[in-house]
Short mmCIF file of C-alpha atoms in Angstrom, two decimals:
data_model
loop_
_atom_site.label_atom_id
_atom_site.label_comp_id
_atom_site.label_asym_id
_atom_site.label_seq_id
_atom_site.Cartn_x
_atom_site.Cartn_y
_atom_site.Cartn_z
CA UNK A 1 7.25 -127.74 -44.48
CA UNK A 2 4.61 -125.24 -43.38
CA UNK A 3 1.75 -126.78 -45.34
CA UNK A 4 2.10 -130.15 -43.61
CA UNK A 5 2.77 -128.49 -40.25
CA UNK A 6 -0.35 -126.29 -40.34
CA UNK A 7 -2.50 -129.03 -41.89
CA UNK A 8 -1.67 -131.25 -38.91
CA UNK A 9 -2.59 -128.43 -36.51
CA UNK A 10 -6.08 -128.16 -37.99
CA UNK A 11 -6.80 -131.73 -39.10
CA UNK A 12 -4.59 -134.10 -37.11
CA UNK A 13 -5.40 -132.97 -33.59
CA UNK A 14 -8.58 -132.78 -31.55
CA UNK A 15 -8.81 -129.72 -29.29
CA UNK A 16 -10.41 -130.16 -25.88
CA UNK A 17 -11.19 -126.46 -25.89
CA UNK A 18 -14.91 -125.98 -25.12
CA UNK A 19 -15.32 -123.69 -28.13
CA UNK A 20 -14.46 -126.59 -30.42
CA UNK A 21 -17.25 -128.75 -28.97
CA UNK A 22 -19.78 -125.94 -28.89
CA UNK A 23 -22.62 -126.23 -31.38
CA UNK A 24 -21.96 -124.35 -34.59
CA UNK A 25 -25.51 -123.03 -34.87
CA UNK A 26 -27.13 -123.07 -31.40
CA UNK A 27 -30.87 -122.27 -31.47
CA UNK A 28 -30.52 -119.69 -28.71
CA UNK A 29 -27.81 -117.75 -30.52
CA UNK A 30 -28.56 -114.06 -30.77
CA UNK A 31 -25.81 -113.38 -33.30
CA UNK A 32 -26.63 -114.19 -36.89
CA UNK A 33 -24.42 -114.14 -39.97
CA UNK A 34 -24.71 -110.75 -41.68
CA UNK A 35 -26.91 -110.70 -44.77
CA UNK A 36 -24.14 -109.32 -47.00
CA UNK A 37 -21.85 -112.19 -45.96
CA UNK A 38 -24.46 -114.82 -46.84
CA UNK A 39 -25.08 -113.13 -50.18
CA UNK A 40 -21.35 -112.98 -50.93
CA UNK A 41 -20.94 -116.71 -50.24
CA UNK A 42 -23.95 -117.51 -52.42
CA UNK A 43 -22.59 -115.32 -55.22
CA UNK A 44 -19.20 -117.03 -55.11
CA UNK A 45 -20.81 -120.46 -55.34
CA UNK A 46 -23.09 -119.34 -58.19
CA UNK A 47 -20.11 -117.96 -60.11
CA UNK A 48 -18.57 -121.43 -60.12
CA UNK A 49 -21.41 -122.85 -62.22
CA UNK A 50 -20.75 -120.80 -65.38
CA UNK A 51 -17.04 -121.09 -64.67
CA UNK A 52 -17.21 -124.88 -64.91
CA UNK A 53 -19.21 -124.80 -68.14
CA UNK A 54 -16.88 -122.23 -69.66
CA UNK A 55 -13.92 -124.32 -68.56
CA UNK A 56 -15.12 -127.40 -70.42
CA UNK A 57 -16.10 -125.30 -73.45
CA UNK A 58 -12.65 -123.78 -73.70
CA UNK A 59 -11.04 -127.16 -73.10
CA UNK A 60 -12.79 -128.46 -76.20
CA UNK A 61 -11.64 -125.34 -78.06
CA UNK A 62 -8.06 -125.72 -76.86
CA UNK A 63 -8.16 -122.98 -74.21
CA UNK A 64 -6.09 -124.84 -71.63
CA UNK A 65 -4.91 -121.67 -69.93
CA UNK A 66 -8.44 -120.38 -69.42
CA UNK A 67 -9.46 -123.78 -68.05
CA UNK A 68 -6.59 -123.55 -65.59
CA UNK A 69 -7.81 -120.16 -64.36
CA UNK A 70 -11.43 -121.32 -64.10
CA UNK A 71 -10.58 -124.40 -62.06
CA UNK A 72 -8.68 -122.23 -59.61
CA UNK A 73 -11.98 -120.62 -58.64
CA UNK A 74 -12.45 -123.45 -56.15
CA UNK A 75 -9.31 -122.44 -54.27
CA UNK A 76 -10.45 -118.81 -54.09
CA UNK A 77 -13.90 -119.77 -52.80
CA UNK A 78 -12.46 -122.19 -50.22
CA UNK A 79 -9.98 -119.68 -48.86
CA UNK A 80 -12.46 -116.80 -48.83
CA UNK A 81 -15.03 -118.97 -47.07
CA UNK A 82 -12.49 -120.07 -44.44
CA UNK A 83 -11.29 -116.50 -43.81
CA UNK A 84 -14.85 -115.20 -43.37
CA UNK A 85 -16.01 -118.19 -41.34
CA UNK A 86 -13.17 -118.22 -38.81
CA UNK A 87 -13.14 -114.43 -38.47
CA UNK A 88 -16.91 -114.40 -37.99
CA UNK A 89 -16.69 -117.10 -35.30
CA UNK A 90 -14.11 -115.06 -33.37
CA UNK A 91 -16.20 -111.93 -33.92
CA UNK A 92 -19.22 -113.66 -32.37
CA UNK A 93 -17.24 -114.52 -29.24
CA UNK A 94 -16.13 -110.89 -28.98
CA UNK A 95 -19.68 -109.64 -29.49
CA UNK A 96 -20.93 -111.94 -26.71
CA UNK A 97 -18.17 -110.46 -24.52
CA UNK A 98 -16.67 -113.88 -23.81
CA UNK A 99 -13.45 -113.53 -25.82
CA UNK A 100 -11.41 -111.61 -23.25
CA UNK A 101 -12.49 -113.93 -20.46
CA UNK A 102 -11.67 -117.11 -22.39
CA UNK A 103 -8.36 -115.58 -23.53
CA UNK A 104 -7.26 -115.56 -19.87
CA UNK A 105 -7.29 -119.38 -19.79
CA UNK A 106 -4.00 -121.24 -20.47
CA UNK A 107 -4.55 -121.78 -24.23
CA UNK A 108 -4.84 -118.00 -24.58
CA UNK A 109 -5.89 -116.11 -27.71
CA UNK A 110 -4.27 -118.66 -29.98
CA UNK A 111 -6.27 -121.43 -28.32
CA UNK A 112 -9.49 -119.58 -29.18
CA UNK A 113 -8.49 -119.13 -32.82
CA UNK A 114 -7.25 -122.70 -33.09
CA UNK A 115 -10.44 -124.16 -31.62
CA UNK A 116 -12.74 -122.01 -33.75
CA UNK A 117 -10.67 -122.51 -36.91
CA UNK A 118 -10.55 -126.28 -36.43
CA UNK A 119 -14.26 -126.35 -35.68
CA UNK A 120 -15.10 -124.43 -38.85
CA UNK A 121 -12.90 -126.54 -41.12
CA UNK A 122 -13.94 -129.91 -39.68
CA UNK A 123 -17.53 -129.43 -38.51
CA UNK A 124 -19.14 -126.76 -40.70
CA UNK A 125 -21.55 -128.56 -43.02
CA UNK A 126 -21.24 -126.19 -45.97
CA UNK A 127 -17.46 -126.26 -45.79
CA UNK A 128 -17.40 -130.06 -45.70
CA UNK A 129 -19.82 -130.33 -48.62
CA UNK A 130 -17.83 -127.88 -50.71
CA UNK A 131 -14.56 -129.65 -49.90
CA UNK A 132 -16.01 -132.99 -51.01
CA UNK A 133 -17.35 -131.35 -54.17
CA UNK A 134 -13.98 -129.94 -55.18
CA UNK A 135 -12.13 -133.15 -54.33
CA UNK A 136 -14.60 -135.12 -56.41
CA UNK A 137 -14.27 -132.61 -59.25
CA UNK A 138 -10.48 -132.92 -59.22
CA UNK A 139 -10.74 -136.72 -59.16
CA UNK A 140 -13.12 -136.68 -62.13
CA UNK A 141 -10.78 -134.36 -64.03
CA UNK A 142 -7.88 -136.70 -63.29
CA UNK A 143 -9.79 -139.72 -64.56
CA UNK A 144 -10.88 -137.79 -67.65
CA UNK A 145 -7.30 -136.82 -68.44
CA UNK A 146 -6.09 -140.40 -68.10
CA UNK A 147 -9.00 -141.76 -70.15
CA UNK A 148 -8.63 -139.19 -72.95
CA UNK A 149 -4.88 -139.71 -73.27
CA UNK A 150 -5.11 -143.50 -73.27
CA UNK A 151 -8.09 -143.69 -75.62
CA UNK A 152 -6.57 -141.26 -78.09
CA UNK A 153 -3.33 -143.24 -78.00
CA UNK A 154 -4.86 -146.70 -78.50
CA UNK A 155 -7.80 -145.87 -80.76
CA UNK A 156 -6.43 -143.12 -82.96
CA UNK A 157 -2.75 -144.01 -83.11
CA UNK A 158 -3.09 -147.76 -82.64
CA UNK A 159 0.02 -148.31 -80.58
CA UNK A 160 0.99 -149.02 -77.00
CA UNK A 161 2.35 -146.75 -74.35
CA UNK A 162 5.23 -144.69 -75.65
CA UNK A 163 7.31 -141.82 -74.43
CA UNK A 164 4.86 -139.27 -75.82
CA UNK A 165 1.91 -140.94 -74.06
CA UNK A 166 3.73 -141.05 -70.74
CA UNK A 167 4.65 -137.39 -71.20
CA UNK A 168 1.00 -136.49 -71.85
CA UNK A 169 -0.14 -138.43 -68.80
CA UNK A 170 2.51 -136.73 -66.70
CA UNK A 171 1.38 -133.29 -67.87
CA UNK A 172 -2.25 -134.05 -67.03
CA UNK A 173 -1.49 -135.53 -63.61
CA UNK A 174 0.82 -132.66 -62.63
CA UNK A 175 -1.82 -130.19 -63.77
CA UNK A 176 -4.51 -131.70 -61.52
CA UNK A 177 -2.07 -132.07 -58.62
CA UNK A 178 -1.21 -128.37 -58.86
CA UNK A 179 -4.93 -127.53 -58.75
CA UNK A 180 -5.53 -129.65 -55.67
CA UNK A 181 -2.41 -128.35 -53.93
CA UNK A 182 -3.60 -124.79 -54.49
CA UNK A 183 -7.02 -125.72 -53.11
CA UNK A 184 -5.60 -127.25 -49.91
CA UNK A 185 -3.10 -124.47 -49.27
CA UNK A 186 -5.69 -121.76 -49.98
CA UNK A 187 -7.98 -123.22 -47.32
CA UNK A 188 -5.15 -123.16 -44.78
CA UNK A 189 -4.20 -119.60 -45.69
CA UNK A 190 -7.83 -118.52 -45.35
CA UNK A 191 -8.14 -120.11 -41.90
CA UNK A 192 -4.96 -118.42 -40.67
CA UNK A 193 -6.11 -115.07 -42.05
CA UNK A 194 -9.40 -115.54 -40.21
CA UNK A 195 -7.46 -116.10 -36.98
CA UNK A 196 -5.15 -113.13 -37.54
CA UNK A 197 -7.42 -110.33 -38.76
CA UNK A 198 -9.55 -110.02 -35.57
CA UNK A 199 -6.39 -109.10 -33.65
CA UNK A 200 -6.03 -105.99 -35.85
CA UNK A 201 -9.50 -104.95 -37.01
CA UNK A 202 -12.51 -103.69 -35.09
CA UNK A 203 -15.40 -106.10 -34.62
CA UNK A 204 -17.62 -104.48 -37.22
CA UNK A 205 -14.86 -104.57 -39.84
CA UNK A 206 -13.53 -108.09 -39.28
CA UNK A 207 -15.96 -109.94 -41.56
CA UNK A 208 -15.19 -107.55 -44.42
CA UNK A 209 -11.44 -107.21 -43.98
CA UNK A 210 -10.67 -110.95 -43.64
CA UNK A 211 -11.76 -111.97 -47.19
CA UNK A 212 -10.15 -108.83 -48.65
CA UNK A 213 -6.82 -109.71 -47.01
CA UNK A 214 -7.03 -113.30 -48.24
CA UNK A 215 -7.83 -112.27 -51.83
CA UNK A 216 -4.95 -109.77 -51.74
CA UNK A 217 -2.58 -112.52 -50.61
CA UNK A 218 -3.83 -114.86 -53.33
CA UNK A 219 -3.45 -112.21 -56.02
CA UNK A 220 0.09 -111.66 -54.80
CA UNK A 221 0.91 -115.37 -55.03
CA UNK A 222 -0.62 -115.62 -58.51
CA UNK A 223 1.37 -112.59 -59.61
CA UNK A 224 4.60 -114.19 -58.41
CA UNK A 225 3.67 -117.46 -60.12
CA UNK A 226 2.82 -115.65 -63.36
CA UNK A 227 6.10 -113.73 -63.41
CA UNK A 228 8.04 -116.88 -62.55
CA UNK A 229 6.38 -118.92 -65.31
CA UNK A 230 7.02 -116.16 -67.83
CA UNK A 231 10.71 -116.30 -66.97
CA UNK A 232 10.72 -120.11 -67.11
CA UNK A 233 9.05 -120.06 -70.54
CA UNK A 234 11.64 -117.59 -71.82
CA UNK A 235 14.48 -119.69 -70.36
CA UNK A 236 13.17 -122.93 -71.87
CA UNK A 237 12.88 -121.23 -75.25
CA UNK A 238 16.46 -120.02 -75.03
CA UNK A 239 17.59 -123.55 -74.15
CA UNK A 240 15.68 -125.05 -77.06
CA UNK A 241 13.21 -126.88 -74.78
CA UNK A 242 10.09 -125.06 -75.92
CA UNK A 243 8.22 -128.39 -76.38
CA UNK A 244 9.01 -129.66 -72.87
CA UNK A 245 5.49 -129.11 -71.55
CA UNK A 246 5.86 -131.68 -68.77
CA UNK A 247 8.91 -129.85 -67.44
CA UNK A 248 7.05 -126.53 -67.62
CA UNK A 249 4.05 -127.91 -65.66
CA UNK A 250 6.37 -129.49 -63.09
CA UNK A 251 8.09 -126.15 -62.52
CA UNK A 252 4.67 -124.52 -62.25
CA UNK A 253 3.73 -127.04 -59.55
CA UNK A 254 6.90 -126.18 -57.63
CA UNK A 255 6.16 -122.45 -57.93
CA UNK A 256 2.62 -122.94 -56.64
CA UNK A 257 3.93 -124.85 -53.66
CA UNK A 258 6.77 -122.46 -52.83
CA UNK A 259 4.72 -119.27 -53.08
CA UNK A 260 1.98 -120.66 -50.85
CA UNK A 261 4.59 -121.99 -48.43
CA UNK A 262 6.03 -118.48 -48.17
CA UNK A 263 2.57 -117.02 -47.56
CA UNK A 264 1.81 -119.59 -44.87
CA UNK A 265 5.16 -118.98 -43.18
CA UNK A 266 4.63 -115.20 -43.13
CA UNK A 267 1.07 -115.40 -41.76
CA UNK A 268 2.11 -117.98 -39.16
CA UNK A 269 4.90 -115.72 -37.89
CA UNK A 270 2.40 -112.86 -37.63
CA UNK A 271 0.07 -115.11 -35.60
CA UNK A 272 2.90 -116.09 -33.27
CA UNK A 273 3.62 -112.40 -32.66
CA UNK A 274 0.04 -111.09 -32.40
CA UNK A 275 -1.42 -113.98 -30.39
CA UNK A 276 1.62 -114.46 -28.11
CA UNK A 277 2.22 -118.04 -29.18
CA UNK A 278 5.26 -119.83 -27.81
CA UNK A 279 6.57 -123.04 -29.50
CA UNK A 280 6.44 -124.95 -26.19
CA UNK A 281 2.84 -123.86 -25.67
CA UNK A 282 1.81 -125.13 -29.11
CA UNK A 283 3.51 -128.50 -28.57
CA UNK A 284 1.73 -128.91 -25.24
CA UNK A 285 -1.62 -127.96 -26.76
CA UNK A 286 -1.22 -130.42 -29.64
CA UNK A 287 -0.10 -133.19 -27.29
CA UNK A 288 -2.89 -132.82 -24.76
CA UNK A 289 -5.52 -131.25 -27.02
CA UNK A 290 -5.99 -128.16 -24.83
#
């Protein structure tokens, strides 16, 4: 399972690479984040505010599909931020003319990307704050779903847990799980894209190309998911299961997972090829934290 495999690479190992332990924002640094990149990050965060309000408004109005799209903004922001952040970190090492020298050490080019990607995901303050925000938001949504279903069942219908209540709870839980799964996998995809793009693009283009590549990949996954769900809806209607919402959401969860797994697998294979990564080298690096 690529999601678990790559998550462990970034979050379940501690690189000894000096780039990982280097300060993220050293005072003497002569390379600053481009103004357009800071403005783009700020704009993406600002866009989430009206998105959240619109999401709750349409939830009250019965616009569940629009709410689903709005909540997915967090995954897009997380992945875009990771792609830009990791690519920018590699770009800074290239600008300081240290990349080629460090790439000659045993961890190689992959070791540089791994150290900088892990450092950005686990030590960048803005990334950590945003991750906690989205996790808390998903937890609140989960609690709200459970509370609304149970209260409506006991107060309005005056009866205990039945099959319909369990089905409603299952739909809500699967819905939130699919959101969180997309958020986690999008962050991993963004980090891998940030590692991969600098091996293709020129230094001046890296910070622009990385988020564009990530967004293109995400649009591709959403397109596949949309086409797949359209077919599933048609199939359920033909089978007379048009009211099986829990089954539909469960299939949607599987589609989200599979499409992102395919994207992660493809990007990982590209990284192995472009950064000359051998399986034995990766196992040694993870074992000894090189």
